[in-house]
MMTF fields as JSON, N, C-alpha, C and O atoms, coordinates in Angstrom:
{
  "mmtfVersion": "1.0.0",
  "mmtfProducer": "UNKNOWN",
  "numBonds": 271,
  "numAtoms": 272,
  "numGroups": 68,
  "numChains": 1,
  "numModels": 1,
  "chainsPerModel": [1],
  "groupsPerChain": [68],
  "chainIdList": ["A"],
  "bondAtomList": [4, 2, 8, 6, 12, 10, 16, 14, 20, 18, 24, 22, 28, 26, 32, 30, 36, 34, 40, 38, 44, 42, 48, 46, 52, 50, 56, 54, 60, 58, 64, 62, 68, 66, 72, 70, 76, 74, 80, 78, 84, 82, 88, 86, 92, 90, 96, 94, 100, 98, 104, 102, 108, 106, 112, 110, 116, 114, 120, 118, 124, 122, 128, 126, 132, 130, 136, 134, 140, 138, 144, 142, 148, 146, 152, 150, 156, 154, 160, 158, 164, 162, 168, 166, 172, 170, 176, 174, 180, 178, 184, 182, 188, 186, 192, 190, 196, 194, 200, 198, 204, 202, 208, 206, 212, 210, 216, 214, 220, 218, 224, 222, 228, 226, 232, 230, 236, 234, 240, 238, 244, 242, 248, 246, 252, 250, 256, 254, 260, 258, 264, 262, 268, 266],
  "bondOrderList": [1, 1, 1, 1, 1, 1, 1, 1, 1, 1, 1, 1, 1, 1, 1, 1, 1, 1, 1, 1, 1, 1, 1, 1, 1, 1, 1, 1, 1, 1, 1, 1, 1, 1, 1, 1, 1, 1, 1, 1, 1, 1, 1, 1, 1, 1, 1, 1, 1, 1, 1, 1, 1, 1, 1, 1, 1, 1, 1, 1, 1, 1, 1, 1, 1, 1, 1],
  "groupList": [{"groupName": "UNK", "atomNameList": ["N", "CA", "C", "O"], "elementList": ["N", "C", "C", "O"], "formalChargeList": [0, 0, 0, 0], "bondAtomList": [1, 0, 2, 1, 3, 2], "bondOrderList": [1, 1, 2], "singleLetterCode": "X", "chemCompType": "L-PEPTIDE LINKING"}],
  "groupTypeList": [0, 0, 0, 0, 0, 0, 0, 0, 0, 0, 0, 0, 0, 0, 0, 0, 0, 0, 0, 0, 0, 0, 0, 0, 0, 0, 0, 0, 0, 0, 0, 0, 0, 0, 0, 0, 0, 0, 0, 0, 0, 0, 0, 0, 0, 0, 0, 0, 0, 0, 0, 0, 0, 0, 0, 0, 0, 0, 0, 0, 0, 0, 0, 0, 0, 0, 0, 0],
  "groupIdList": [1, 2, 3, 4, 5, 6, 7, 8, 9, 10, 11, 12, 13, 14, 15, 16, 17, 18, 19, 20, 21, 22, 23, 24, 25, 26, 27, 28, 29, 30, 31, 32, 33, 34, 35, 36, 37, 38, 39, 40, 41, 42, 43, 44, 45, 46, 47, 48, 49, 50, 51, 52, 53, 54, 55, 56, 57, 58, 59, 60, 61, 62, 63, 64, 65, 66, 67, 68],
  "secStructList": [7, 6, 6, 7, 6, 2, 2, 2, 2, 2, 2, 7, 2, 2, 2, 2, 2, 2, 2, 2, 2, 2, 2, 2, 2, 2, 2, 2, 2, 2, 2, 7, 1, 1, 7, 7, 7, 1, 2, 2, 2, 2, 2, 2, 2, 2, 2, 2, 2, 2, 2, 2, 2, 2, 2, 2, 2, 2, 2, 6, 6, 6, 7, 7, 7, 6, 6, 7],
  "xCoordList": [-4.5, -3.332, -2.057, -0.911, -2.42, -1.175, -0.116, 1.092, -0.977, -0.351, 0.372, 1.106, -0.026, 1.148, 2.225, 2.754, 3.175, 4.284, 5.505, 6.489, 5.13, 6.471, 6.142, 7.186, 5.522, 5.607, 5.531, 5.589, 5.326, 6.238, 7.411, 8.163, 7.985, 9.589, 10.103, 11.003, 9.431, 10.369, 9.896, 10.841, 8.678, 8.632, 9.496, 10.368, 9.4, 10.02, 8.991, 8.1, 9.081, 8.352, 7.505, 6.52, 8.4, 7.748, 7.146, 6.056, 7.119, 6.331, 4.966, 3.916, 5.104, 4.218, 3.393, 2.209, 3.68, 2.88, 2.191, 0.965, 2.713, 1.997, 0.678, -0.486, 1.061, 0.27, -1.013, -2.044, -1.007, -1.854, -2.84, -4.056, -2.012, -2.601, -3.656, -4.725, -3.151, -4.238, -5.225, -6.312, -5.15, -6.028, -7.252, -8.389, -6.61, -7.904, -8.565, -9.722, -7.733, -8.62, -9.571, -10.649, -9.333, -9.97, -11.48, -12.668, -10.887, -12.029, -12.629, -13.491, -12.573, -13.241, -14.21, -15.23, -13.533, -14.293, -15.497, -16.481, -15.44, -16.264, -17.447, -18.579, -17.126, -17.688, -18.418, -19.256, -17.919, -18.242, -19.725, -19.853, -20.52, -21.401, -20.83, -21.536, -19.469, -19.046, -18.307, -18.029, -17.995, -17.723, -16.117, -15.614, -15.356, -13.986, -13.498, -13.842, -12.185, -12.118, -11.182, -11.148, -10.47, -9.798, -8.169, -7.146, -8.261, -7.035, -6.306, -5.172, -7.073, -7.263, -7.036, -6.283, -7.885, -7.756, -6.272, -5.491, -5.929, -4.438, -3.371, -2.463, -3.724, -2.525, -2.605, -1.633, -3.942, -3.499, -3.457, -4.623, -2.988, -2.932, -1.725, -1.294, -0.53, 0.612, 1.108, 1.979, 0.753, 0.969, 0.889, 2.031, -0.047, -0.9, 0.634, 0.938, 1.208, 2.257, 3.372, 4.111, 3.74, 4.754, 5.238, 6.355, 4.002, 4.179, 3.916, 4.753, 2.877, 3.458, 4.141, 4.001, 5.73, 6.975, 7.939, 8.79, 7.772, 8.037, 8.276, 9.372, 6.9, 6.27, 6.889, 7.417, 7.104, 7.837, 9.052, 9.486, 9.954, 11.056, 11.381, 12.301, 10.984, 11.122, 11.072, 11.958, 9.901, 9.546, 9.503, 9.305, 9.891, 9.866, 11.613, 11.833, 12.616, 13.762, 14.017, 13.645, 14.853, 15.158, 14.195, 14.449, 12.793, 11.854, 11.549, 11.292, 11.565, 11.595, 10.303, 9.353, 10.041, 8.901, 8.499, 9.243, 6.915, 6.72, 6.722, 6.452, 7.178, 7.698, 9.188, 9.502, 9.798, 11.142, 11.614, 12.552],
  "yCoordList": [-11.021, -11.288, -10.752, -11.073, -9.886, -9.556, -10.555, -10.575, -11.125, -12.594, -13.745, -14.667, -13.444, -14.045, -14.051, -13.066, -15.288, -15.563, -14.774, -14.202, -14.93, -14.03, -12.406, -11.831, -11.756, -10.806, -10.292, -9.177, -11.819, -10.869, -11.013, -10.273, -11.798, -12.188, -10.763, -10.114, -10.234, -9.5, -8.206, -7.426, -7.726, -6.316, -6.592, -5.739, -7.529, -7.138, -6.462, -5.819, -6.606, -6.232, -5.222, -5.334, -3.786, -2.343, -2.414, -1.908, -2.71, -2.671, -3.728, -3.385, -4.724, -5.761, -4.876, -4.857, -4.1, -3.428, -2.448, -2.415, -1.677, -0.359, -1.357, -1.15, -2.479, -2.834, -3.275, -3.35, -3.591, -4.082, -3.127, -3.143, -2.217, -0.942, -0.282, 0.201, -0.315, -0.018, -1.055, -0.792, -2.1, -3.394, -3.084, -2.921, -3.052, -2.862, -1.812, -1.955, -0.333, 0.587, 0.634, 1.139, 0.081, 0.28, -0.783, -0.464, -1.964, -2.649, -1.756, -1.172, -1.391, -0.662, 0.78, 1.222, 1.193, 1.883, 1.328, 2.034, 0.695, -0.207, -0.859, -0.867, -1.45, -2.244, -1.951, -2.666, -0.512, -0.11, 0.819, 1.481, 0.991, 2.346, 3.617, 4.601, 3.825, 4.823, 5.423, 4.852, 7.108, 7.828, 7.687, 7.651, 7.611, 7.705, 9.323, 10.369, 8.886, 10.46, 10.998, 10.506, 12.264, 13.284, 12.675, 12.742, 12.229, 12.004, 10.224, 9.981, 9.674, 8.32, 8.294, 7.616, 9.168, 8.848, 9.227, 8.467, 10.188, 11.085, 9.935, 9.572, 9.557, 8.425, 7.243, 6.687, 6.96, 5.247, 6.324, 6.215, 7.191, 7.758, 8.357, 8.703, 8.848, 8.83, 7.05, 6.862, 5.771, 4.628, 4.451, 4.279, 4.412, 3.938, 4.547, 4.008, 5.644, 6.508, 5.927, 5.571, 5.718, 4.461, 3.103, 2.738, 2.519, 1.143, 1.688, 1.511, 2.202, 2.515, 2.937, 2.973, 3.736, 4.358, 2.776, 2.588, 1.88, 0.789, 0.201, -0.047, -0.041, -0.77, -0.671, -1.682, 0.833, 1.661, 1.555, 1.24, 1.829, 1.435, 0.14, -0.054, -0.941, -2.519, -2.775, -3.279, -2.325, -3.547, -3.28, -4.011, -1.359, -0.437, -0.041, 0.745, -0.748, -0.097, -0.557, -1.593, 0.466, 0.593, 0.729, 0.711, 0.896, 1.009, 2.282, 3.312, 2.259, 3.643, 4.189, 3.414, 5.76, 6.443, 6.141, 5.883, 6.165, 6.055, 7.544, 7.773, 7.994, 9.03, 8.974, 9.479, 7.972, 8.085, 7.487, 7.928],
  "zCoordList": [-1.864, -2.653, -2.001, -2.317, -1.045, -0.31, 0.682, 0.921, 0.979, 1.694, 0.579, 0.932, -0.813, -1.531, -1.592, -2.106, -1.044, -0.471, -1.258, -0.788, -2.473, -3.515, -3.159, -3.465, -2.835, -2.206, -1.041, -0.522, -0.621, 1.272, 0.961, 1.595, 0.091, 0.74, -0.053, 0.48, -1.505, -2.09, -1.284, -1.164, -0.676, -0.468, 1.096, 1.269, 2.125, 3.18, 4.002, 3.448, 5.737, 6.232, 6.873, 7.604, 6.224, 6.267, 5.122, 5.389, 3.988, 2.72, 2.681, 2.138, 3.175, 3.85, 4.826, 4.491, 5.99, 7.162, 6.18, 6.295, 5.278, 4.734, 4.057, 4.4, 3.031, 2.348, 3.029, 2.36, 4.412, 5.579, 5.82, 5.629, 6.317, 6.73, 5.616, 5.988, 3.872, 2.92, 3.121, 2.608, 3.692, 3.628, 4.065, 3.622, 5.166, 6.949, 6.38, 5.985, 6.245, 6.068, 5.214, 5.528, 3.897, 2.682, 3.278, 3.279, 3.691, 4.418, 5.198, 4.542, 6.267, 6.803, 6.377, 6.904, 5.388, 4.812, 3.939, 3.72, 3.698, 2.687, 3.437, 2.952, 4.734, 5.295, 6.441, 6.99, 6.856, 7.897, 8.054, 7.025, 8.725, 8.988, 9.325, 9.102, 9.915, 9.926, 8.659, 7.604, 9.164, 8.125, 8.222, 9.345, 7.156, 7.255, 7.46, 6.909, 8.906, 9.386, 7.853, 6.725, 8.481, 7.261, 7.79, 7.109, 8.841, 9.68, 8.861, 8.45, 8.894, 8.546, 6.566, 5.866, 6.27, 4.576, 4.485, 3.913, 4.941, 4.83, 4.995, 4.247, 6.037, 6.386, 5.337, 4.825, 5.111, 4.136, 3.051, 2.672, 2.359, 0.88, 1.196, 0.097, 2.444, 2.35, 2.393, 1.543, 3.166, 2.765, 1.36, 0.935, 0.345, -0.55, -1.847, -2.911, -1.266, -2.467, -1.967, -2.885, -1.045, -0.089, -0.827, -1.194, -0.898, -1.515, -3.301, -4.186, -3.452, -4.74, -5.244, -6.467, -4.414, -4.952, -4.832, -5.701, -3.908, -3.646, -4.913, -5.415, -5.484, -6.808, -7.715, -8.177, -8.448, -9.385, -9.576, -10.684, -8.386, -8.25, -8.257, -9.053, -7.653, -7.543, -9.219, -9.908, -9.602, -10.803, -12.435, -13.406, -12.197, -13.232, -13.84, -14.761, -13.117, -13.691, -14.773, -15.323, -15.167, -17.012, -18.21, -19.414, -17.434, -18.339, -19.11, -18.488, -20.262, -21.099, -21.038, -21.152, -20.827, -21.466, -22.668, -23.615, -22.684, -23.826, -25.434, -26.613, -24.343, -25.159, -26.36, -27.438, -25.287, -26.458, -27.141, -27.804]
}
């Protein structure tokens, strides 16, 4: 779903590369016989808070807590 055209055009192409990068890896972890390094999880989970500060900000403004 990442290759859906309304979100390449709106995230742009550093937000597009991060979302890639969770792609492969998560594939690879999944798919692979090897063990995922400590080096590797670190990096797609600083990506992974990247595009999800992306997300938040893009698609969350003016939205109230449900607190108030």
């Amino acid at each position: 779903m990442i290759h859906e055209p309304t979100l390449k055009a709106a995230a742009g192409d550093a937000i597009f590369t991060k979302a890639r990068v969770i792609q492969r890896q998560g594939n690879d972890a999944v798919h692979s016989n090897r063990p995922v390094c400590q080096y590797d999880a670190l990096q797609v989970l600083k990506e992974l808070f990247r595009f999800s500060y992306w997300l938040a900000h893009t698609y969350a403004r003016g939205a109230k807590s449900a607190a108030s």
